PDB file of C-alpha atoms in Angstrom:
ATOM      1  CA  ASP A  21     -18.824  -7.638   6.383  1.00 57.00           C
ATOM      2  CA  GLY A  22     -17.063  -4.307   6.145  1.00 66.00           C
ATOM      3  CA  GLY A  23     -14.445  -3.858   3.496  1.00 92.00           C
ATOM      4  CA  ILE A  24     -13.313  -2.447   0.194  1.00 95.00           C
ATOM      5  CA  THR A  25     -14.500  -3.781  -3.129  1.00 95.00           C
ATOM      6  CA  GLN A  26     -12.967  -3.161  -6.516  1.00 96.00           C
ATOM      7  CA  SER A  27     -14.450  -4.062  -9.848  1.00 91.00           C
ATOM      8  CA  PRO A  28     -13.828  -5.523 -12.236  1.00 91.00           C
ATOM      9  CA  LYS A  29     -11.039  -7.893 -11.214  1.00 93.00           C
ATOM     10  CA  TYR A  30      -9.687  -7.983 -14.775  1.00 94.00           C
ATOM     11  CA  LEU A  31     -10.146  -5.276 -17.386  1.00 93.00           C
ATOM     12  CA  PHE A  32      -9.038  -5.104 -20.980  1.00 93.00           C
ATOM     13  CA  ARG A  33      -8.868  -1.892 -22.913  1.00 90.00           C
ATOM     14  CA  LYS A  34      -7.996  -0.933 -26.444  1.00 91.00           C
ATOM     15  CA  GLU A  35      -5.478   1.814 -26.978  1.00 88.00           C
ATOM     16  CA  GLY A  36      -7.074   5.244 -27.097  1.00 88.00           C
ATOM     17  CA  GLN A  37     -10.001   4.329 -24.866  1.00 91.00           C
ATOM     18  CA  ASN A  38     -10.769   5.723 -21.437  1.00 93.00           C
ATOM     19  CA  VAL A  39     -11.697   3.214 -18.766  1.00 94.00           C
ATOM     20  CA  THR A  40     -13.075   3.631 -15.240  1.00 95.00           C
ATOM     21  CA  LEU A  41     -12.148   1.424 -12.300  1.00 96.00           C
ATOM     22  CA  SER A  42     -14.605   1.163  -9.453  1.00 97.00           C
ATOM     23  CA  CYS A  43     -13.771   1.349  -5.733  1.00 97.00           C
ATOM     24  CA  GLU A  44     -16.386   1.178  -2.975  1.00 97.00           C
ATOM     25  CA  GLN A  45     -15.930   0.988   0.789  1.00 97.00           C
ATOM     26  CA  ASN A  46     -18.404   0.460   3.610  1.00 96.00           C
ATOM     27  CA  LEU A  47     -15.928   1.115   6.416  1.00 93.00           C
ATOM     28  CA  ASN A  48     -17.145   4.698   6.881  1.00 92.00           C
ATOM     29  CA  HIS A  49     -13.615   5.914   6.152  1.00 91.00           C
ATOM     30  CA  ASP A  50     -13.101   9.499   5.124  1.00 90.00           C
ATOM     31  CA  ALA A  51      -9.839   9.032   3.211  1.00 89.00           C
ATOM     32  CA  MET A  52      -9.412   6.980   0.052  1.00 92.00           C
ATOM     33  CA  TYR A  53      -6.427   6.299  -2.205  1.00 92.00           C
ATOM     34  CA  TRP A  54      -5.455   4.859  -5.566  1.00 95.00           C
ATOM     35  CA  TYR A  55      -2.145   3.117  -6.111  1.00 94.00           C
ATOM     36  CA  ARG A  56      -0.543   1.597  -9.148  1.00 96.00           C
ATOM     37  CA  GLN A  57       1.588  -1.534  -8.797  1.00 94.00           C
ATOM     38  CA  ASP A  58       4.095  -2.679 -11.391  1.00 93.00           C
ATOM     39  CA  PRO A  59       6.416  -5.684 -11.050  1.00 85.00           C
ATOM     40  CA  GLY A  60       9.447  -4.766  -8.973  1.00 81.00           C
ATOM     41  CA  GLN A  61       8.215  -1.204  -8.456  1.00 83.00           C
ATOM     42  CA  GLY A  62       6.216  -1.415  -5.268  1.00 87.00           C
ATOM     43  CA  LEU A  63       3.110   0.733  -4.946  1.00 91.00           C
ATOM     44  CA  ARG A  64       2.977   4.271  -6.277  1.00 91.00           C
ATOM     45  CA  LEU A  65       0.326   6.803  -5.289  1.00 89.00           C
ATOM     46  CA  ILE A  66      -1.872   8.121  -8.095  1.00 94.00           C
ATOM     47  CA  TYR A  67      -4.513  10.186  -6.263  1.00 93.00           C
ATOM     48  CA  TYR A  68      -5.901  10.465  -2.774  1.00 90.00           C
ATOM     49  CA  SER A  69      -8.970  12.030  -1.209  1.00 91.00           C
ATOM     50  CA  GLN A  70      -9.198  13.184   2.387  1.00 87.00           C
ATOM     51  CA  ILE A  71     -12.899  13.957   2.279  1.00 89.00           C
ATOM     52  CA  VAL A  72     -15.885  14.035  -0.061  1.00 93.00           C
ATOM     53  CA  ASN A  73     -15.568  16.473  -2.979  1.00 94.00           C
ATOM     54  CA  ASP A  74     -11.838  16.861  -2.396  1.00 92.00           C
ATOM     55  CA  PHE A  75      -8.882  15.020  -3.897  1.00 92.00           C
ATOM     56  CA  GLN A  76      -5.160  15.566  -4.379  1.00 89.00           C
ATOM     57  CA  LYS A  77      -2.625  14.385  -6.929  1.00 91.00           C
ATOM     58  CA  GLY A  78      -0.130  11.790  -5.877  1.00 88.00           C
ATOM     59  CA  ASP A  79       3.247  11.002  -7.390  1.00 86.00           C
ATOM     60  CA  ILE A  80       2.034   9.708 -10.764  1.00 93.00           C
ATOM     61  CA  ALA A  81      -1.278  11.459 -11.494  1.00 95.00           C
ATOM     62  CA  GLU A  82      -0.626  12.234 -15.164  1.00 96.00           C
ATOM     63  CA  GLY A  83      -3.110  10.453 -17.422  1.00 96.00           C
ATOM     64  CA  TYR A  84      -5.512   9.665 -14.574  1.00 97.00           C
ATOM     65  CA  SER A  85      -8.575  11.377 -13.128  1.00 97.00           C
ATOM     66  CA  VAL A  86     -10.772  10.747 -10.076  1.00 98.00           C
ATOM     67  CA  SER A  87     -13.973  11.945  -8.464  1.00 97.00           C
ATOM     68  CA  ARG A  88     -15.271  11.763  -4.893  1.00 97.00           C
ATOM     69  CA  GLU A  89     -18.951  12.588  -4.983  1.00 97.00           C
ATOM     70  CA  LYS A  90     -19.841  10.101  -2.252  1.00 97.00           C
ATOM     71  CA  LYS A  91     -17.974   9.053   0.848  1.00 96.00           C
ATOM     72  CA  GLU A  92     -18.216   5.393  -0.145  1.00 97.00           C
ATOM     73  CA  SER A  93     -16.971   5.704  -3.703  1.00 98.00           C
ATOM     74  CA  PHE A  94     -13.716   6.802  -5.336  1.00 98.00           C
ATOM     75  CA  PRO A  95     -13.645   5.812  -9.024  1.00 98.00           C
ATOM     76  CA  LEU A  96     -10.454   6.102 -11.062  1.00 97.00           C
ATOM     77  CA  THR A  97     -10.496   6.884 -14.789  1.00 97.00           C
ATOM     78  CA  VAL A  98      -7.495   5.846 -16.833  1.00 96.00           C
ATOM     79  CA  THR A  99      -7.467   8.152 -19.813  1.00 94.00           C
ATOM     80  CA  SER A 100      -5.904   7.748 -23.243  1.00 89.00           C
ATOM     81  CA  ALA A 101      -3.236  10.204 -22.098  1.00 88.00           C
ATOM     82  CA  GLN A 102      -1.731   7.555 -19.814  1.00 89.00           C
ATOM     83  CA  LYS A 103       1.164   6.210 -21.869  1.00 88.00           C
ATOM     84  CA  ASN A 104       1.614   2.860 -20.161  1.00 91.00           C
ATOM     85  CA  PRO A 105      -1.614   1.929 -18.368  1.00 93.00           C
ATOM     86  CA  THR A 106      -1.125  -1.830 -18.110  1.00 95.00           C
ATOM     87  CA  ALA A 107      -0.721  -2.473 -14.369  1.00 95.00           C
ATOM     88  CA  PHE A 108      -2.372  -3.719 -11.189  1.00 95.00           C
ATOM     89  CA  TYR A 109      -4.463  -0.968  -9.571  1.00 97.00           C
ATOM     90  CA  LEU A 110      -5.167  -0.924  -5.861  1.00 96.00           C
ATOM     91  CA  CYS A 111      -7.676   1.172  -3.967  1.00 96.00           C
ATOM     92  CA  ALA A 112      -7.328   1.797  -0.237  1.00 93.00           C
ATOM     93  CA  SER A 113      -9.061   3.697   2.534  1.00 92.00           C
ATOM     94  CA  SER A 114      -8.227   4.951   6.010  1.00 88.00           C
ATOM     95  CA  ILE A 115      -9.913   6.639   8.935  1.00 84.00           C
ATOM     96  CA  PHE A 116      -9.463  10.384   8.683  1.00 68.00           C
ATOM     97  CA  TYR A 117     -10.069  11.702  12.147  1.00 45.00           C
ATOM     98  CA  GLN A 118      -7.443   9.574  13.839  1.00 49.00           C
ATOM     99  CA  SER A 119      -3.956  10.929  13.458  1.00 47.00           C
ATOM    100  CA  TYR A 120      -2.448   7.823  11.924  1.00 63.00           C
ATOM    101  CA  ASN A 121      -2.621   6.415   8.492  1.00 64.00           C
ATOM    102  CA  GLU A 122      -3.465   2.689   8.655  1.00 78.00           C
ATOM    103  CA  GLN A 123      -4.709   1.852   5.188  1.00 86.00           C
ATOM    104  CA  PHE A 124      -6.973  -1.007   4.172  1.00 90.00           C
ATOM    105  CA  PHE A 125      -6.669  -2.273   0.624  1.00 93.00           C
ATOM    106  CA  GLY A 126      -9.124  -3.722  -1.839  1.00 95.00           C
ATOM    107  CA  PRO A 127      -8.375  -6.851  -3.913  1.00 94.00           C
ATOM    108  CA  GLY A 128      -7.188  -4.863  -6.944  1.00 96.00           C
ATOM    109  CA  THR A 129      -8.025  -4.548 -10.644  1.00 96.00           C
ATOM    110  CA  ARG A 130      -5.622  -5.791 -13.277  1.00 95.00           C
ATOM    111  CA  LEU A 131      -5.807  -3.570 -16.356  1.00 95.00           C
ATOM    112  CA  THR A 132      -4.380  -4.744 -19.655  1.00 95.00           C
ATOM    113  CA  VAL A 133      -4.169  -2.562 -22.729  1.00 91.00           C
ATOM    114  CA  LEU A 134      -4.462  -4.562 -25.932  1.00 86.00           C
TER     115      LEU A 134
ATOM    116  CA  GLY B  27       9.594  13.896  -0.815  1.00 75.00           C
ATOM    117  CA  GLU B  28      10.047  10.658   1.054  1.00 82.00           C
ATOM    118  CA  ASN B  29      12.128   7.826  -0.408  1.00 90.00           C
ATOM    119  CA  VAL B  30      11.989   4.307   1.019  1.00 94.00           C
ATOM    120  CA  GLU B  31      14.603   1.691   0.159  1.00 96.00           C
ATOM    121  CA  GLN B  32      13.883  -1.982   0.920  1.00 97.00           C
ATOM    122  CA  HIS B  33      16.287  -4.963   0.973  1.00 97.00           C
ATOM    123  CA  PRO B  34      16.555  -7.684  -0.057  1.00 97.00           C
ATOM    124  CA  SER B  35      14.275  -7.952  -3.088  1.00 96.00           C
ATOM    125  CA  THR B  36      14.104 -11.728  -2.658  1.00 97.00           C
ATOM    126  CA  LEU B  37      14.700 -13.741   0.512  1.00 98.00           C
ATOM    127  CA  SER B  38      14.648 -17.516   0.734  1.00 98.00           C
ATOM    128  CA  VAL B  39      14.759 -19.193   4.151  1.00 98.00           C
ATOM    129  CA  GLN B  40      14.237 -22.689   5.472  1.00 98.00           C
ATOM    130  CA  GLU B  41      10.967 -23.358   7.255  1.00 98.00           C
ATOM    131  CA  GLY B  42      11.442 -22.726  10.947  1.00 98.00           C
ATOM    132  CA  ASP B  43      14.275 -20.224  10.468  1.00 98.00           C
ATOM    133  CA  SER B  44      13.995 -16.473  10.956  1.00 98.00           C
ATOM    134  CA  ALA B  45      13.635 -13.860   8.227  1.00 98.00           C
ATOM    135  CA  VAL B  46      14.681 -10.217   8.405  1.00 98.00           C
ATOM    136  CA  ILE B  47      13.703  -7.501   5.927  1.00 98.00           C
ATOM    137  CA  LYS B  48      15.235  -4.040   6.177  1.00 98.00           C
ATOM    138  CA  CYS B  49      14.091  -0.599   5.070  1.00 98.00           C
ATOM    139  CA  THR B  50      15.589   2.870   5.166  1.00 98.00           C
ATOM    140  CA  TYR B  51      13.787   6.161   4.760  1.00 95.00           C
ATOM    141  CA  SER B  52      14.925   9.654   3.893  1.00 93.00           C
ATOM    142  CA  ASP B  53      12.435  12.094   5.448  1.00 88.00           C
ATOM    143  CA  SER B  54      13.111  12.725   9.126  1.00 89.00           C
ATOM    144  CA  ALA B  55       9.488  13.935   9.474  1.00 85.00           C
ATOM    145  CA  SER B  56       8.167  10.429   8.820  1.00 87.00           C
ATOM    146  CA  ASN B  57       6.713   9.001  11.995  1.00 87.00           C
ATOM    147  CA  TYR B  58       4.563   6.037  11.012  1.00 87.00           C
ATOM    148  CA  PHE B  59       5.984   2.818   9.556  1.00 92.00           C
ATOM    149  CA  PRO B  60       3.628   0.004   8.549  1.00 92.00           C
ATOM    150  CA  TRP B  61       4.436  -3.365   7.039  1.00 96.00           C
ATOM    151  CA  TYR B  62       2.127  -5.007   4.540  1.00 96.00           C
ATOM    152  CA  LYS B  63       1.908  -8.586   3.308  1.00 97.00           C
ATOM    153  CA  GLN B  64       0.633  -9.247  -0.191  1.00 95.00           C
ATOM    154  CA  GLU B  65      -0.353 -12.677  -1.398  1.00 94.00           C
ATOM    155  CA  LEU B  66      -0.496 -13.426  -5.092  1.00 89.00           C
ATOM    156  CA  GLY B  67      -3.369 -11.644  -6.866  1.00 86.00           C
ATOM    157  CA  LYS B  68      -4.588  -9.900  -3.729  1.00 89.00           C
ATOM    158  CA  GLY B  69      -4.313  -6.492  -2.161  1.00 92.00           C
ATOM    159  CA  PRO B  70      -1.747  -5.846   0.587  1.00 94.00           C
ATOM    160  CA  GLN B  71      -2.789  -6.439   4.180  1.00 94.00           C
ATOM    161  CA  LEU B  72      -1.362  -4.649   7.192  1.00 93.00           C
ATOM    162  CA  ILE B  73       0.509  -7.068   9.468  1.00 96.00           C
ATOM    163  CA  ILE B  74       2.212  -4.730  11.915  1.00 95.00           C
ATOM    164  CA  ASP B  75       3.065  -1.067  12.275  1.00 93.00           C
ATOM    165  CA  ILE B  76       5.205   1.098  14.486  1.00 92.00           C
ATOM    166  CA  ARG B  77       5.153   4.755  15.378  1.00 88.00           C
ATOM    167  CA  SER B  78       8.224   6.832  16.016  1.00 84.00           C
ATOM    168  CA  ASN B  79       7.669   7.091  19.750  1.00 84.00           C
ATOM    169  CA  VAL B  80       8.632   3.411  20.233  1.00 85.00           C
ATOM    170  CA  GLY B  81      11.672   1.409  19.204  1.00 92.00           C
ATOM    171  CA  GLU B  82      10.176  -2.066  18.950  1.00 95.00           C
ATOM    172  CA  LYS B  83       6.816  -3.761  18.644  1.00 94.00           C
ATOM    173  CA  LYS B  84       5.963  -7.464  18.703  1.00 96.00           C
ATOM    174  CA  ASP B  85       2.949  -9.475  17.669  1.00 94.00           C
ATOM    175  CA  GLN B  86       3.429 -13.218  18.133  1.00 96.00           C
ATOM    176  CA  ARG B  87       6.052 -14.318  15.554  1.00 97.00           C
ATOM    177  CA  ILE B  88       6.371 -10.867  13.995  1.00 98.00           C
ATOM    178  CA  ALA B  89       8.354  -7.918  15.308  1.00 98.00           C
ATOM    179  CA  VAL B  90       9.389  -4.547  13.949  1.00 98.00           C
ATOM    180  CA  THR B  91      12.282  -2.419  15.137  1.00 97.00           C
ATOM    181  CA  LEU B  92      12.880   1.255  14.452  1.00 96.00           C
ATOM    182  CA  ASN B  93      16.085   3.274  14.624  1.00 95.00           C
ATOM    183  CA  LYS B  94      15.106   6.913  14.157  1.00 93.00           C
ATOM    184  CA  THR B  95      18.668   8.175  14.293  1.00 93.00           C
ATOM    185  CA  ALA B  96      19.768   5.936  11.455  1.00 95.00           C
ATOM    186  CA  LYS B  97      16.379   6.204   9.709  1.00 95.00           C
ATOM    187  CA  HIS B  98      15.912   2.503   9.292  1.00 95.00           C
ATOM    188  CA  PHE B  99      13.382  -0.068  10.388  1.00 97.00           C
ATOM    189  CA  SER B 100      13.201  -3.822  10.063  1.00 98.00           C
ATOM    190  CA  LEU B 101      10.675  -6.643  10.016  1.00 98.00           C
ATOM    191  CA  HIS B 102      11.563  -9.838  11.857  1.00 98.00           C
ATOM    192  CA  ILE B 103       9.635 -13.070  11.364  1.00 98.00           C
ATOM    193  CA  THR B 104      10.579 -15.979  13.611  1.00 98.00           C
ATOM    194  CA  GLU B 105       9.763 -19.677  13.207  1.00 98.00           C
ATOM    195  CA  THR B 106       8.773 -19.143   9.592  1.00 98.00           C
ATOM    196  CA  GLN B 107       5.964 -21.232   8.139  1.00 97.00           C
ATOM    197  CA  PRO B 108       4.897 -21.958   4.535  1.00 96.00           C
ATOM    198  CA  GLU B 109       2.013 -19.493   4.833  1.00 96.00           C
ATOM    199  CA  ASP B 110       4.538 -16.714   5.427  1.00 98.00           C
ATOM    200  CA  SER B 111       5.523 -16.941   1.753  1.00 97.00           C
ATOM    201  CA  ALA B 112       4.386 -13.670   0.158  1.00 97.00           C
ATOM    202  CA  VAL B 113       5.632 -10.238  -0.879  1.00 96.00           C
ATOM    203  CA  TYR B 114       6.250  -7.879   2.020  1.00 98.00           C
ATOM    204  CA  PHE B 115       6.233  -4.100   1.696  1.00 97.00           C
ATOM    205  CA  CYS B 116       7.495  -1.530   4.140  1.00 96.00           C
ATOM    206  CA  ALA B 117       6.153   2.023   4.036  1.00 92.00           C
ATOM    207  CA  ALA B 118       6.619   5.385   5.674  1.00 89.00           C
ATOM    208  CA  SER B 119       4.325   8.302   6.284  1.00 83.00           C
ATOM    209  CA  SER B 120       3.974  11.475   8.279  1.00 72.00           C
ATOM    210  CA  MET B 121       1.034  11.567  10.635  1.00 59.00           C
ATOM    211  CA  TYR B 122      -0.341  14.957  11.438  1.00 55.00           C
ATOM    212  CA  SER B 123      -1.227  15.730  14.999  1.00 45.00           C
ATOM    213  CA  GLY B 124      -4.335  17.562  13.890  1.00 43.00           C
ATOM    214  CA  GLY B 125      -5.542  14.672  11.794  1.00 45.00           C
ATOM    215  CA  GLY B 126      -5.134  14.389   8.075  1.00 48.00           C
ATOM    216  CA  ALA B 127      -4.404  11.810   5.528  1.00 52.00           C
ATOM    217  CA  ASP B 128      -1.514  11.433   3.178  1.00 61.00           C
ATOM    218  CA  GLY B 129      -0.356   8.686   0.935  1.00 67.00           C
ATOM    219  CA  LEU B 130       2.159   6.159   2.158  1.00 81.00           C
ATOM    220  CA  THR B 131       5.532   5.897   0.439  1.00 87.00           C
ATOM    221  CA  PHE B 132       6.250   2.220  -0.144  1.00 91.00           C
ATOM    222  CA  GLY B 133       9.430   0.254  -0.588  1.00 95.00           C
ATOM    223  CA  LYS B 134       9.670  -1.938  -3.672  1.00 95.00           C
ATOM    224  CA  GLY B 135       8.878  -5.119  -1.835  1.00 96.00           C
ATOM    225  CA  THR B 136      10.602  -8.329  -0.718  1.00 97.00           C
ATOM    226  CA  HIS B 137       9.524 -11.670  -2.066  1.00 97.00           C
ATOM    227  CA  LEU B 138       9.853 -14.037   0.889  1.00 98.00           C
ATOM    228  CA  ILE B 139      10.100 -17.715   0.003  1.00 98.00           C
ATOM    229  CA  ILE B 140       9.840 -20.320   2.729  1.00 97.00           C
ATOM    230  CA  GLN B 141      11.585 -23.539   1.718  1.00 95.00           C
ATOM    231  CA  PRO B 142      10.045 -26.739   3.180  1.00 91.00           C
TER     232      PRO B 142
END
């Protein structure tokens, strides 16, 4: 089955630690995205990547970093510089060559800072 | 940048009745408007979308309308069923004719509750 996988489903982190969230897709999509979801806030864009080895900051990139070394993978690192990292993180992907932006989401990772 | 407002934040309807969720957007360049449904603990799933060259689109019990002049679009669900209970998000984006990806700007979501 084609789709997007995120791991782990739940993640706990101590303050001051960096943590990396995994996102893999086998849909052969060029574009990938990371969103953060907080209660009552909707989804906010952290980073996106249109193609391998390229990525752009979204609306709330501070305290986060990404890499896109492979088409299938777009890991997100939550650094110690992120002041309030506890949230639900969603990864998504979309076809690049078509001129619309239908996005397919993974199941999410819930990060809790202890 | 784009700003999307979504109302109401919570909507409770009787099973079998209709539900309407409304969104407004600020950027006149936005031309793609998807709606996502998110069930508890899961990622959002696209249920319907509309592009700015049409005013209405239907898919069985779900329909979306778009008023470009007023910059608002709405989701209509008829004959609601218990499985329609979820959080619904509207979003807006600009599609580029030459291809290209950009992040969607989402509304804050509507928690739809279907009362039995």
